[in-house]
PDB file of C-alpha atoms in Angstrom:
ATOM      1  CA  UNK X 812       0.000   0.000   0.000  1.00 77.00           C
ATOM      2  CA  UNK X 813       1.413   3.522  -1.070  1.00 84.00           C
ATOM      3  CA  UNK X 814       0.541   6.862   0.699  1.00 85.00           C
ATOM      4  CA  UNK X 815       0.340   9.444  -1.563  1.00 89.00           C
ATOM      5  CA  UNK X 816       1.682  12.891   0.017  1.00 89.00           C
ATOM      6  CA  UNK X 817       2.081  15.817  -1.810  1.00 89.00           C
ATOM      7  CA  UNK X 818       5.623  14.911  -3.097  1.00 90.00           C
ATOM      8  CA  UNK X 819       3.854  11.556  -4.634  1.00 92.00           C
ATOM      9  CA  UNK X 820       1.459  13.075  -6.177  1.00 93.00           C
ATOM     10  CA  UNK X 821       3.628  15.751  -7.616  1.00 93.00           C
ATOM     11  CA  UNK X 822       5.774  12.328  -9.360  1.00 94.00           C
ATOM     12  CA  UNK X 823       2.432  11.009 -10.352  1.00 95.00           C
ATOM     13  CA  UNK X 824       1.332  14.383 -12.243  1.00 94.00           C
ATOM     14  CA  UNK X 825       4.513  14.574 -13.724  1.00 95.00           C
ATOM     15  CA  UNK X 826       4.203  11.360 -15.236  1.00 95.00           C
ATOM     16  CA  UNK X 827       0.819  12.035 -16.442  1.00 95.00           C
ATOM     17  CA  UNK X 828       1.501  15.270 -17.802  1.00 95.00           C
ATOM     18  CA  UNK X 829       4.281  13.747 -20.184  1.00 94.00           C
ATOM     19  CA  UNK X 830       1.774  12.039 -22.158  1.00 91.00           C
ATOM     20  CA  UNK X 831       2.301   9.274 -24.581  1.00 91.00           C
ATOM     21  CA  UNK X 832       5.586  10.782 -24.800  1.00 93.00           C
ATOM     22  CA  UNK X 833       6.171   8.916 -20.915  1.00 92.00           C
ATOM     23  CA  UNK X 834       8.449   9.793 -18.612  1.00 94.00           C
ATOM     24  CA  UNK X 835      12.288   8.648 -17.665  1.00 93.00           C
ATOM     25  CA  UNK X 836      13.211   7.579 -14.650  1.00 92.00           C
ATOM     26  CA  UNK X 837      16.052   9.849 -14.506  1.00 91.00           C
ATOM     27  CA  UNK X 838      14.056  12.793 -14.888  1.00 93.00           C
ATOM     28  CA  UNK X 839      11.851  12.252 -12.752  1.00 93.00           C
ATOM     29  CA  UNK X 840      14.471  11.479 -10.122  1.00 91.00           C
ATOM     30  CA  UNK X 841      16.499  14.693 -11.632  1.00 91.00           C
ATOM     31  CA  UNK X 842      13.178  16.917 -11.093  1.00 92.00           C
ATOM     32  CA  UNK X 843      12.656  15.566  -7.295  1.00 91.00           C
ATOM     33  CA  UNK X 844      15.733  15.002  -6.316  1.00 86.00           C
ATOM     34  CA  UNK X 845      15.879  13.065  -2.633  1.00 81.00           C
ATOM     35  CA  UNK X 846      12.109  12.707  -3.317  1.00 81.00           C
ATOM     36  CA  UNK X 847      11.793  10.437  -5.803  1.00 83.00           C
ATOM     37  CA  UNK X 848      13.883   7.156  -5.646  1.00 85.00           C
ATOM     38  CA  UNK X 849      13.415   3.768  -7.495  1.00 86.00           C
ATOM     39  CA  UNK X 850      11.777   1.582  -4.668  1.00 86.00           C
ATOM     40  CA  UNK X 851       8.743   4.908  -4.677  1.00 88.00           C
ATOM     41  CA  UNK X 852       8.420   4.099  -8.714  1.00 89.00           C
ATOM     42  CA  UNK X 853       8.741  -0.052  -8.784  1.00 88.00           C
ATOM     43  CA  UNK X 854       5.892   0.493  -5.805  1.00 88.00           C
ATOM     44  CA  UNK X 855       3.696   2.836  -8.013  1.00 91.00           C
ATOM     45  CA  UNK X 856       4.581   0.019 -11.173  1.00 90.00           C
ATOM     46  CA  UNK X 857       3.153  -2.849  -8.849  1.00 89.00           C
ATOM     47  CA  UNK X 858       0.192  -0.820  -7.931  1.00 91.00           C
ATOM     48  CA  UNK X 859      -0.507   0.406 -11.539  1.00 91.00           C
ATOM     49  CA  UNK X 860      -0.780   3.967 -10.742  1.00 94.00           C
ATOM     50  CA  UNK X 861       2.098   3.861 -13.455  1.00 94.00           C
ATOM     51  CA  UNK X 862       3.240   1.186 -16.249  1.00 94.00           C
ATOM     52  CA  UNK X 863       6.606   1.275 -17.037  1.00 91.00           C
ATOM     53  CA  UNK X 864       8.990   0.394 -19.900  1.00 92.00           C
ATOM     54  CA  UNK X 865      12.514  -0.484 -19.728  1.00 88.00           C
ATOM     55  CA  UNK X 866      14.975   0.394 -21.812  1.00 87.00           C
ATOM     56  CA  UNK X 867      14.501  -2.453 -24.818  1.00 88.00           C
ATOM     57  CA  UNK X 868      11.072  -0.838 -24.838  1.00 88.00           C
ATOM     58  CA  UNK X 869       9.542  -4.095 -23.313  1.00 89.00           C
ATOM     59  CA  UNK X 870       6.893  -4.006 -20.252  1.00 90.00           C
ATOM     60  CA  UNK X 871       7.951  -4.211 -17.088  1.00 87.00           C
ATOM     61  CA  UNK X 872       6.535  -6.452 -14.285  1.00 83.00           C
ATOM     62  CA  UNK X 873       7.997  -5.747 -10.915  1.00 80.00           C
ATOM     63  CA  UNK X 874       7.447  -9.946  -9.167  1.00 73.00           C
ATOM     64  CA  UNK X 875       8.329  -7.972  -5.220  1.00 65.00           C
ATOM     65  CA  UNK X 876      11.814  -8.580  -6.401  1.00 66.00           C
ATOM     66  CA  UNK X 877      12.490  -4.519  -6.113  1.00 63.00           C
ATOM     67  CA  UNK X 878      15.775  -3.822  -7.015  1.00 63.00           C
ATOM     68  CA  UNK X 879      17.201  -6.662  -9.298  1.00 63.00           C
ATOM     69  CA  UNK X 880      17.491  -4.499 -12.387  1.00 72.00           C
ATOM     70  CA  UNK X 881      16.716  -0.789 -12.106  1.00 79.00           C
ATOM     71  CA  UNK X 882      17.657   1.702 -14.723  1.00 83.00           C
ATOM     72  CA  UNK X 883      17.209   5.804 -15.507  1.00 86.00           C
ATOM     73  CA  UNK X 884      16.429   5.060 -18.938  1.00 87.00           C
ATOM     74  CA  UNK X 885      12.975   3.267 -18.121  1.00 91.00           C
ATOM     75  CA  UNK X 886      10.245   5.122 -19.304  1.00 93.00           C
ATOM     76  CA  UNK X 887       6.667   5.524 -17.224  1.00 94.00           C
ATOM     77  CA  UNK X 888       3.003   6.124 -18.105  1.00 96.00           C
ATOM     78  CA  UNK X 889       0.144   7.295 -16.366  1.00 95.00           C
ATOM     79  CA  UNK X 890      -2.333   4.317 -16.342  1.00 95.00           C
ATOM     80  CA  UNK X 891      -6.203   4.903 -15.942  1.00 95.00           C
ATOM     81  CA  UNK X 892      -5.973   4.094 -12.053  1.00 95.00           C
ATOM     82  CA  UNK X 893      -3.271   6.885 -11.744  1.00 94.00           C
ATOM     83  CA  UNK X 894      -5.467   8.897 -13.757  1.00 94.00           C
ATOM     84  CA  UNK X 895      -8.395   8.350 -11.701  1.00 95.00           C
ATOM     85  CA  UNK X 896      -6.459   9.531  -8.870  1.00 93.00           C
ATOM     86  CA  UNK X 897      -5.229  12.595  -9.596  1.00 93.00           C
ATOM     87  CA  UNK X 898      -8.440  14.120 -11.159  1.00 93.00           C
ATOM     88  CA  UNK X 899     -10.539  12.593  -7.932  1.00 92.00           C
ATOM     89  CA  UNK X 900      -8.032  15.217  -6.042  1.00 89.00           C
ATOM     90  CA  UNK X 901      -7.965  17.833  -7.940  1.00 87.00           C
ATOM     91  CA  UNK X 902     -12.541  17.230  -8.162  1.00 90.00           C
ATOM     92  CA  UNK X 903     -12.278  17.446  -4.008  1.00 87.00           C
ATOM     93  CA  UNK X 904      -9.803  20.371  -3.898  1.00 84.00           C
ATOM     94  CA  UNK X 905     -12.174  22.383  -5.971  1.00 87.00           C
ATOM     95  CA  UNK X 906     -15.329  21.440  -4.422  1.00 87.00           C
ATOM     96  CA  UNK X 907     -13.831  22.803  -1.078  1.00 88.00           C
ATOM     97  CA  UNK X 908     -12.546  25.603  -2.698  1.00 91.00           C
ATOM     98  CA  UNK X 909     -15.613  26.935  -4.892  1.00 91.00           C
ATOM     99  CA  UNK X 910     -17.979  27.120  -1.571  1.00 91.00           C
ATOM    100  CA  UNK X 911     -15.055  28.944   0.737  1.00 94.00           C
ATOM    101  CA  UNK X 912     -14.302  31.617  -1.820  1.00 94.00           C
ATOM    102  CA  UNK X 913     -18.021  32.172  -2.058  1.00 95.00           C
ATOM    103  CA  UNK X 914     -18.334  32.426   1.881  1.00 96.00           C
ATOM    104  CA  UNK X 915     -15.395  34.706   1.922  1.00 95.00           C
ATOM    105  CA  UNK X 916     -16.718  36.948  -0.923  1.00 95.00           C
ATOM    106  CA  UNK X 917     -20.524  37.131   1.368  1.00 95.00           C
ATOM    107  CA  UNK X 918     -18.516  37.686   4.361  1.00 95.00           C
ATOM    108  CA  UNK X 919     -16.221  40.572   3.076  1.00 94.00           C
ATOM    109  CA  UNK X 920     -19.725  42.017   1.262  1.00 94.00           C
ATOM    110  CA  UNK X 921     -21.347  42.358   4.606  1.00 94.00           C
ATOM    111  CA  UNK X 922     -18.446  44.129   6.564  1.00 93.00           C
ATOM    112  CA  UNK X 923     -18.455  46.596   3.744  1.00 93.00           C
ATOM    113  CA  UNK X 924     -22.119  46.759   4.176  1.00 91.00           C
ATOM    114  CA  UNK X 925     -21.725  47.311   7.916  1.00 90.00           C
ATOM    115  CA  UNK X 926     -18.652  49.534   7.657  1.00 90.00           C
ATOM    116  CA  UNK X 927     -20.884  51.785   4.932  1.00 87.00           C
ATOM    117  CA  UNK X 928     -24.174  52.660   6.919  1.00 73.00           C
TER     118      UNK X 928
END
């Protein structure tokens, strides 16, 4: 089981945001630095938040042998689970949002509406 915090999530939009194009291993570990490492990306693999490539260009299935053969040239892709994810977070950060700015907006309305009379 993964938890995704906000640096996870950050690796995961990355990888979606590449496209069909995919993204490396190596820049994802070059963009996160001491965030990203390859145990975080073989676990996201074996969950299929991600599918991933290695360098032949064949598919690679992660068996919970992490580590045998690990490489900056494989090449991830946002699967529809990962997908799913990130757009169910972004759907609840925007239905909190939406209703707070409108409470904020009434509330700064009626102290200009007191502060006027």
């Amino acid at each position: 089981m993964i938890h995704f915090d906000r640096r996870t999530l950050g690796i995961l939009r990355l990888i979606n945001r590449r496209g069909d194009r995919g993204a490396t291993w190596g820049l994802v570990m070059k963009r996160f630095k001491k965030d990203a490492s390859f145990e975080l990306l073989e676990t996201l693999t074996v969950e299929l938040y991600i599918v991933s490539k290695n360098e032949r260009g064949d598919w690679i299935v992660f068996n919970g042998n992490f580590g045998t053969h690990r490489s900056a040239d494989f090449v991830s892709y946002s699967t529809p689970k990962g997908r799913e994810l990130l757009e169910r977070m972004a759907f609840d950060f925007w239905k909190w949002i939406v209703p707070t700015l409108i409470s904020v907006a009434a509330l700064a309305i009626s102290c200009i509406g007191l502060l006027c009379k």
